[in-house]
mmCIF file of C-alpha atoms in Angstrom:
data_model
loop_
_atom_site.group_PDB
_atom_site.id
_atom_site.type_symbol
_atom_site.label_atom_id
_atom_site.label_comp_id
_atom_site.label_asym_id
_atom_site.label_seq_id
_atom_site.Cartn_x
_atom_site.Cartn_y
_atom_site.Cartn_z
ATOM 1 C CA MET A 910 78.876 -61.977 133.745
ATOM 2 C CA SER A 911 76.361 -59.383 132.506
ATOM 3 C CA SER A 912 73.576 -58.185 134.752
ATOM 4 C CA PHE A 913 69.858 -58.728 134.284
ATOM 5 C CA HIS A 914 67.788 -56.037 132.566
ATOM 6 C CA PRO A 915 65.143 -54.142 134.598
ATOM 7 C CA VAL A 916 61.578 -55.304 133.985
ATOM 8 C CA SER A 917 58.723 -52.804 133.855
ATOM 9 C CA VAL A 918 55.958 -54.429 131.820
ATOM 10 C CA THR A 919 52.745 -56.337 132.467
ATOM 11 C CA ARG A 920 52.875 -60.021 133.436
ATOM 12 C CA LEU A 921 56.069 -59.380 135.345
ATOM 13 C CA TYR A 922 56.467 -62.913 136.613
ATOM 14 C CA ARG A 923 56.551 -64.288 133.054
ATOM 15 C CA MET A 924 59.076 -61.708 131.862
ATOM 16 C CA ILE A 925 61.264 -62.363 134.902
ATOM 17 C CA ALA A 926 61.066 -66.129 134.392
ATOM 18 C CA ASP A 927 61.953 -65.759 130.705
ATOM 19 C CA GLN A 928 65.047 -63.666 131.513
ATOM 20 C CA ILE A 929 66.285 -66.188 134.069
ATOM 21 C CA ALA A 930 65.503 -69.132 131.748
ATOM 22 C CA CYS A 931 67.414 -67.416 128.929
ATOM 23 C CA ARG A 932 70.451 -67.024 131.186
ATOM 24 C CA ILE A 933 70.200 -70.701 132.186
ATOM 25 C CA ARG A 934 69.995 -71.840 128.539
ATOM 26 C CA ALA A 935 73.022 -69.665 127.765
ATOM 27 C CA GLU A 936 74.782 -71.464 130.668
ATOM 28 C CA ASP A 937 75.444 -68.240 132.534
ATOM 29 C CA PHE A 938 74.075 -70.377 135.361
ATOM 30 C CA ARG A 939 75.206 -73.979 134.994
ATOM 31 C CA PRO A 940 73.447 -77.128 136.252
ATOM 32 C CA GLY A 941 73.884 -77.398 140.010
ATOM 33 C CA GLU A 942 74.733 -73.712 140.422
ATOM 34 C CA ARG A 943 72.838 -71.625 142.960
ATOM 35 C CA LEU A 944 70.841 -68.686 141.628
ATOM 36 C CA PRO A 945 71.333 -65.238 143.194
ATOM 37 C CA SER A 946 69.274 -64.642 146.317
ATOM 38 C CA GLU A 947 65.740 -63.326 146.129
ATOM 39 C CA ARG A 948 66.942 -59.928 147.316
ATOM 40 C CA GLU A 949 69.691 -59.779 144.687
ATOM 41 C CA LEU A 950 67.321 -60.781 141.894
ATOM 42 C CA ALA A 951 64.757 -58.197 143.018
ATOM 43 C CA GLU A 952 67.414 -55.478 143.026
ATOM 44 C CA GLN A 953 68.867 -56.417 139.628
ATOM 45 C CA LEU A 954 65.465 -56.739 137.962
ATOM 46 C CA GLN A 955 64.015 -53.765 139.880
ATOM 47 C CA VAL A 956 60.845 -55.644 140.847
ATOM 48 C CA SER A 957 59.231 -56.770 144.091
ATOM 49 C CA ARG A 958 60.085 -59.989 145.903
ATOM 50 C CA PRO A 959 56.596 -61.482 145.358
ATOM 51 C CA SER A 960 57.156 -61.096 141.583
ATOM 52 C CA ILE A 961 60.481 -62.950 141.936
ATOM 53 C CA ARG A 962 58.779 -65.735 143.923
ATOM 54 C CA GLU A 963 56.050 -66.131 141.317
ATOM 55 C CA ALA A 964 58.677 -66.360 138.549
ATOM 56 C CA LEU A 965 60.669 -68.973 140.483
ATOM 57 C CA ILE A 966 57.546 -71.092 140.946
ATOM 58 C CA ALA A 967 57.011 -70.999 137.168
ATOM 59 C CA LEU A 968 60.643 -71.987 136.549
ATOM 60 C CA GLU A 969 60.370 -74.826 139.074
ATOM 61 C CA ILE A 970 57.276 -76.149 137.301
ATOM 62 C CA GLU A 971 59.039 -75.916 133.919
ATOM 63 C CA GLY A 972 62.033 -77.863 135.243
ATOM 64 C CA TYR A 973 64.665 -75.138 135.104
ATOM 65 C CA VAL A 974 65.322 -74.948 138.844
ATOM 66 C CA GLU A 975 64.925 -76.989 141.990
ATOM 67 C CA VAL A 976 64.581 -75.814 145.576
ATOM 68 C CA ARG A 977 66.728 -77.088 148.402
ATOM 69 C CA VAL A 978 64.979 -75.974 151.553
ATOM 70 C CA GLY A 979 67.188 -73.784 153.701
ATOM 71 C CA THR A 980 69.904 -73.662 151.046
ATOM 72 C CA GLY A 981 68.544 -71.883 147.995
ATOM 73 C CA VAL A 982 67.275 -72.258 144.437
ATOM 74 C CA PHE A 983 69.546 -74.225 142.087
ATOM 75 C CA VAL A 984 69.640 -74.845 138.356
ATOM 76 C CA THR A 985 68.344 -78.356 137.790
ATOM 77 C CA GLN A 986 70.768 -81.109 136.860
ATOM 78 C CA ARG A 987 68.318 -82.928 134.607
ATOM 79 C CA ARG A 988 67.753 -82.041 130.963
ATOM 80 C CA MET A 989 64.298 -81.566 129.514
ATOM 81 C CA ASP A 990 62.587 -80.419 126.328
ATOM 82 C CA ARG A 991 62.795 -76.685 126.865
ATOM 83 C CA THR A 992 60.683 -75.967 123.786
ATOM 84 C CA ALA A 993 57.769 -77.939 125.233
ATOM 85 C CA GLY A 994 58.198 -76.142 128.536
ATOM 86 C CA LEU A 995 58.128 -72.725 126.889
ATOM 87 C CA GLU A 996 55.092 -73.590 124.782
ATOM 88 C CA CYS A 997 53.300 -74.668 127.929
ATOM 89 C CA ALA A 998 54.283 -71.412 129.628
ATOM 90 C CA VAL A 999 52.643 -69.293 126.921
ATOM 91 C CA SER A 1000 49.210 -70.340 128.191
ATOM 92 C CA GLU A 1001 50.118 -69.654 131.823
ATOM 93 C CA VAL A 1002 48.539 -66.619 133.450
ATOM 94 C CA GLY A 1003 49.894 -65.420 136.775
ATOM 95 C CA PRO A 1004 47.538 -65.516 139.775
ATOM 96 C CA PHE A 1005 47.724 -61.762 140.334
ATOM 97 C CA ASP A 1006 46.984 -61.008 136.665
ATOM 98 C CA LEU A 1007 44.060 -63.430 136.727
ATOM 99 C CA LEU A 1008 42.578 -61.916 139.871
ATOM 100 C CA ALA A 1009 42.955 -58.413 138.428
ATOM 101 C CA ALA A 1010 40.949 -59.507 135.373
ATOM 102 C CA ARG A 1011 38.310 -61.198 137.515
ATOM 103 C CA LEU A 1012 37.950 -58.031 139.599
ATOM 104 C CA LEU A 1013 37.145 -56.077 136.446
ATOM 105 C CA VAL A 1014 34.470 -58.513 135.289
ATOM 106 C CA GLU A 1015 32.838 -60.549 138.039
ATOM 107 C CA PRO A 1016 31.552 -57.816 140.404
ATOM 108 C CA GLU A 1017 29.659 -56.310 137.464
ATOM 109 C CA CYS A 1018 28.294 -59.747 136.586
ATOM 110 C CA ALA A 1019 26.976 -60.035 140.143
ATOM 111 C CA ALA A 1020 25.305 -56.607 139.891
ATOM 112 C CA LEU A 1021 23.711 -57.526 136.563
ATOM 113 C CA ALA A 1022 22.550 -60.871 137.952
ATOM 114 C CA ALA A 1023 20.820 -59.016 140.794
ATOM 115 C CA ARG A 1024 18.872 -57.132 138.112
ATOM 116 C CA HIS A 1025 18.279 -59.803 135.456
ATOM 117 C CA ALA A 1026 18.499 -63.323 136.910
ATOM 118 C CA THR A 1027 15.414 -65.515 136.545
ATOM 119 C CA GLN A 1028 14.069 -67.623 139.381
ATOM 120 C CA THR A 1029 15.684 -70.700 137.843
ATOM 121 C CA GLN A 1030 19.032 -68.906 137.622
ATOM 122 C CA LEU A 1031 18.723 -67.622 141.196
ATOM 123 C CA ALA A 1032 18.068 -71.187 142.349
ATOM 124 C CA ALA A 1033 21.213 -72.365 140.527
ATOM 125 C CA ILE A 1034 23.287 -69.635 142.214
ATOM 126 C CA ASP A 1035 21.875 -70.546 145.641
ATOM 127 C CA LEU A 1036 22.508 -74.264 145.091
ATOM 128 C CA ALA A 1037 26.123 -73.735 144.020
ATOM 129 C CA ALA A 1038 26.711 -71.547 147.086
ATOM 130 C CA ARG A 1039 25.269 -74.171 149.445
ATOM 131 C CA ASN A 1040 27.130 -77.050 147.801
ATOM 132 C CA LEU A 1041 30.512 -75.510 148.563
ATOM 133 C CA HIS A 1042 30.028 -75.953 152.330
ATOM 134 C CA GLY A 1043 31.945 -79.041 153.417
ATOM 135 C CA SER A 1044 32.449 -80.267 149.849
ATOM 136 C CA VAL A 1045 35.202 -82.745 149.019
ATOM 137 C CA THR A 1046 35.396 -81.135 145.547
ATOM 138 C CA PRO A 1047 35.284 -77.433 146.453
ATOM 139 C CA ARG A 1048 36.948 -76.160 143.278
ATOM 140 C CA ALA A 1049 34.151 -77.648 141.139
ATOM 141 C CA HIS A 1050 31.422 -75.979 143.218
ATOM 142 C CA ASP A 1051 33.369 -72.717 143.260
ATOM 143 C CA ARG A 1052 33.481 -72.817 139.464
ATOM 144 C CA ALA A 1053 29.775 -73.656 139.271
ATOM 145 C CA PHE A 1054 28.932 -70.700 141.507
ATOM 146 C CA HIS A 1055 30.814 -68.100 139.475
ATOM 147 C CA LEU A 1056 29.498 -69.479 136.193
ATOM 148 C CA ALA A 1057 25.925 -69.483 137.556
ATOM 149 C CA ILE A 1058 26.257 -65.788 138.362
ATOM 150 C CA ALA A 1059 27.550 -65.134 134.845
ATOM 151 C CA GLU A 1060 24.592 -67.042 133.400
ATOM 152 C CA GLY A 1061 22.268 -64.860 135.454
ATOM 153 C CA CYS A 1062 23.694 -61.565 134.243
ATOM 154 C CA GLY A 1063 21.842 -61.778 130.902
ATOM 155 C CA ASN A 1064 24.865 -61.106 128.686
ATOM 156 C CA PRO A 1065 26.246 -64.044 126.635
ATOM 157 C CA ALA A 1066 29.536 -62.210 126.026
ATOM 158 C CA LEU A 1067 30.107 -61.919 129.772
ATOM 159 C CA VAL A 1068 29.211 -65.586 130.222
ATOM 160 C CA SER A 1069 31.901 -66.464 127.670
ATOM 161 C CA THR A 1070 34.383 -64.125 129.366
ATOM 162 C CA VAL A 1071 33.871 -65.627 132.816
ATOM 163 C CA MET A 1072 34.044 -69.128 131.373
ATOM 164 C CA HIS A 1073 37.396 -68.277 129.796
ATOM 165 C CA LEU A 1074 38.684 -66.818 133.077
ATOM 166 C CA MET A 1075 37.679 -70.024 134.850
ATOM 167 C CA GLN A 1076 39.483 -72.076 132.195
ATOM 168 C CA LEU A 1077 42.622 -69.987 132.666
ATOM 169 C CA ARG A 1078 42.389 -70.544 136.418
ATOM 170 C CA ASP A 1079 41.834 -74.293 136.098
ATOM 171 C CA SER A 1080 44.701 -74.752 133.618
ATOM 172 C CA SER A 1081 47.246 -72.724 135.624
ATOM 173 C CA ASN A 1082 49.987 -74.982 136.980
ATOM 174 C CA VAL A 1083 51.184 -72.165 139.240
ATOM 175 C CA LEU A 1084 47.760 -71.807 140.859
ATOM 176 C CA LYS A 1085 47.381 -75.563 141.235
ATOM 177 C CA ARG A 1086 50.683 -75.782 143.096
ATOM 178 C CA LEU A 1087 49.813 -72.806 145.294
ATOM 179 C CA GLU A 1088 46.387 -74.237 146.138
ATOM 180 C CA GLN A 1089 47.881 -77.614 147.039
ATOM 181 C CA HIS A 1090 50.112 -75.916 149.579
ATOM 182 C CA PHE A 1091 48.124 -72.953 150.881
ATOM 183 C CA VAL A 1092 44.369 -73.508 150.345
ATOM 184 C CA THR A 1093 43.009 -75.335 153.397
ATOM 185 C CA ASN A 1094 39.511 -76.453 154.379
ATOM 186 C CA GLN A 1095 39.297 -73.298 156.487
ATOM 187 C CA VAL A 1096 39.990 -71.159 153.414
ATOM 188 C CA TRP A 1097 37.280 -72.963 151.454
ATOM 189 C CA GLN A 1098 34.848 -72.473 154.349
ATOM 190 C CA GLN A 1099 35.546 -68.755 154.300
ATOM 191 C CA ALA A 1100 34.909 -68.752 150.548
ATOM 192 C CA ALA A 1101 31.625 -70.603 151.113
ATOM 193 C CA ASP A 1102 30.506 -67.954 153.610
ATOM 194 C CA GLU A 1103 31.408 -65.219 151.130
ATOM 195 C CA HIS A 1104 29.470 -67.021 148.386
ATOM 196 C CA GLU A 1105 26.404 -67.051 150.645
ATOM 197 C CA LEU A 1106 26.638 -63.266 151.048
ATOM 198 C CA ILE A 1107 26.905 -62.766 147.292
ATOM 199 C CA SER A 1108 24.002 -65.119 146.643
ATOM 200 C CA ARG A 1109 21.830 -63.316 149.192
ATOM 201 C CA ALA A 1110 22.555 -59.906 147.688
ATOM 202 C CA ILE A 1111 21.725 -61.155 144.191
ATOM 203 C CA ARG A 1112 18.503 -62.814 145.337
ATOM 204 C CA THR A 1113 17.283 -59.618 147.032
ATOM 205 C CA GLY A 1114 17.962 -57.660 143.835
ATOM 206 C CA ASP A 1115 20.417 -55.299 145.485
ATOM 207 C CA GLU A 1116 22.812 -54.475 142.650
ATOM 208 C CA GLN A 1117 25.092 -52.274 144.718
ATOM 209 C CA ALA A 1118 25.429 -54.833 147.504
ATOM 210 C CA ALA A 1119 25.995 -57.668 145.020
ATOM 211 C CA ARG A 1120 28.771 -55.736 143.319
ATOM 212 C CA HIS A 1121 30.315 -54.809 146.683
ATOM 213 C CA VAL A 1122 30.372 -58.296 148.247
ATOM 214 C CA ALA A 1123 31.590 -59.894 145.002
ATOM 215 C CA ARG A 1124 34.474 -57.426 144.928
ATOM 216 C CA LEU A 1125 35.246 -58.086 148.602
ATOM 217 C CA HIS A 1126 35.317 -61.831 147.915
ATOM 218 C CA LEU A 1127 37.911 -61.438 145.169
ATOM 219 C CA THR A 1128 40.017 -58.891 147.050
ATOM 220 C CA ASP A 1129 40.038 -61.265 150.043
ATOM 221 C CA ILE A 1130 41.467 -63.962 147.762
ATOM 222 C CA GLN A 1131 44.019 -61.447 146.493
ATOM 223 C CA ASP A 1132 44.988 -60.475 150.045
ATOM 224 C CA ARG A 1133 45.381 -64.120 151.091
ATOM 225 C CA LEU A 1134 47.631 -64.736 148.104
ATOM 226 C CA HIS A 1135 49.805 -61.768 149.017
ATOM 227 C CA ARG A 1136 50.064 -63.073 152.585
ATOM 228 C CA ASP A 1137 50.987 -66.543 151.288
ATOM 229 C CA PHE A 1138 53.899 -65.069 149.343
ATOM 230 C CA GLY A 1139 54.901 -63.055 152.407
ATOM 231 C CA SER A 1140 57.849 -60.682 152.766
ATOM 232 C CA ASP A 1141 60.339 -62.887 154.633
ATOM 233 C CA PRO A 1142 63.348 -63.628 152.362
ATOM 234 C CA MET A 1143 63.368 -67.267 153.481
ATOM 235 C CA GLN A 1144 59.610 -67.745 153.149
ATOM 236 C CA MET A 1145 59.911 -68.121 149.380
ATOM 237 C CA GLU A 1146 62.365 -71.008 149.715
ATOM 238 C CA ARG A 1147 60.262 -72.747 152.356
ATOM 239 C CA SER A 1148 57.089 -72.297 150.285
ATOM 240 C CA LEU A 1149 58.654 -73.464 147.047
ATOM 241 C CA GLY A 1150 60.138 -76.450 148.850
ATOM 242 C CA ALA A 1151 56.726 -77.469 150.141
ATOM 243 C CA VAL A 1152 55.192 -76.881 146.708
ATOM 244 C CA ALA A 1153 57.848 -79.048 145.065
ATOM 245 C CA ILE A 1154 57.256 -81.839 147.584
ATOM 246 C CA ALA A 1155 53.473 -81.610 147.076
ATOM 247 C CA GLY A 1156 53.952 -81.931 143.323
ATOM 248 C CA GLN A 1157 55.825 -85.204 143.807
ATOM 249 C CA MET A 1158 53.245 -86.827 146.084
ATOM 250 C CA PRO A 1159 51.187 -89.714 144.671
ATOM 251 C CA GLY A 1160 47.941 -88.559 143.111
ATOM 252 C CA ARG A 1161 49.127 -84.970 142.746
#
């Protein structure tokens, strides 16, 4: 059996997932067969374990693999329309890639909003920040908050950019599964507190502070995501198992 090829390009998780999926379609790994361990895959592909975990989540969503908690990741027994799965995957953006893009754009939007936002726009930012506290639909208010800041920055191109980033976030199956498992009410409360700090900095017209707290908010999300993936070799299997179970629950 030939070895995997090292991966050293952007969107690592997608490239890793595509290599593994190609090997599965070629029946190098047959239905019911256990994939190599996370450590072995990381060594063969010359990437980090979090990148392997992200790729395995994508493959689980696409139906290529299933997780048996405490045992490993296995090629699924069921057949599916692989073409449809791959077409769906083209629109997927990994959570780390998405956050990297948001970090480039949204702190500057906050700084510009501190300079340009009208009183009506400031009120919309404040309202969206307050509405997140204790909300039963926190994702909607989170979206409204970030879009309100974009509206206040005075640049229609940036508004369109942030709107597209929000659409990528909302359409990401990987992020939806991760949020179902990891994002608790406590996490949303922390986000609400961070939104209040951003809103306050924008309202006072402090561009530097607005940029700084907006960046801290996004890097905090990034740090939490890294912690969720963890470094324990078995954590991936436990996490994916919980994610798979969550995806099968009624109403999910």
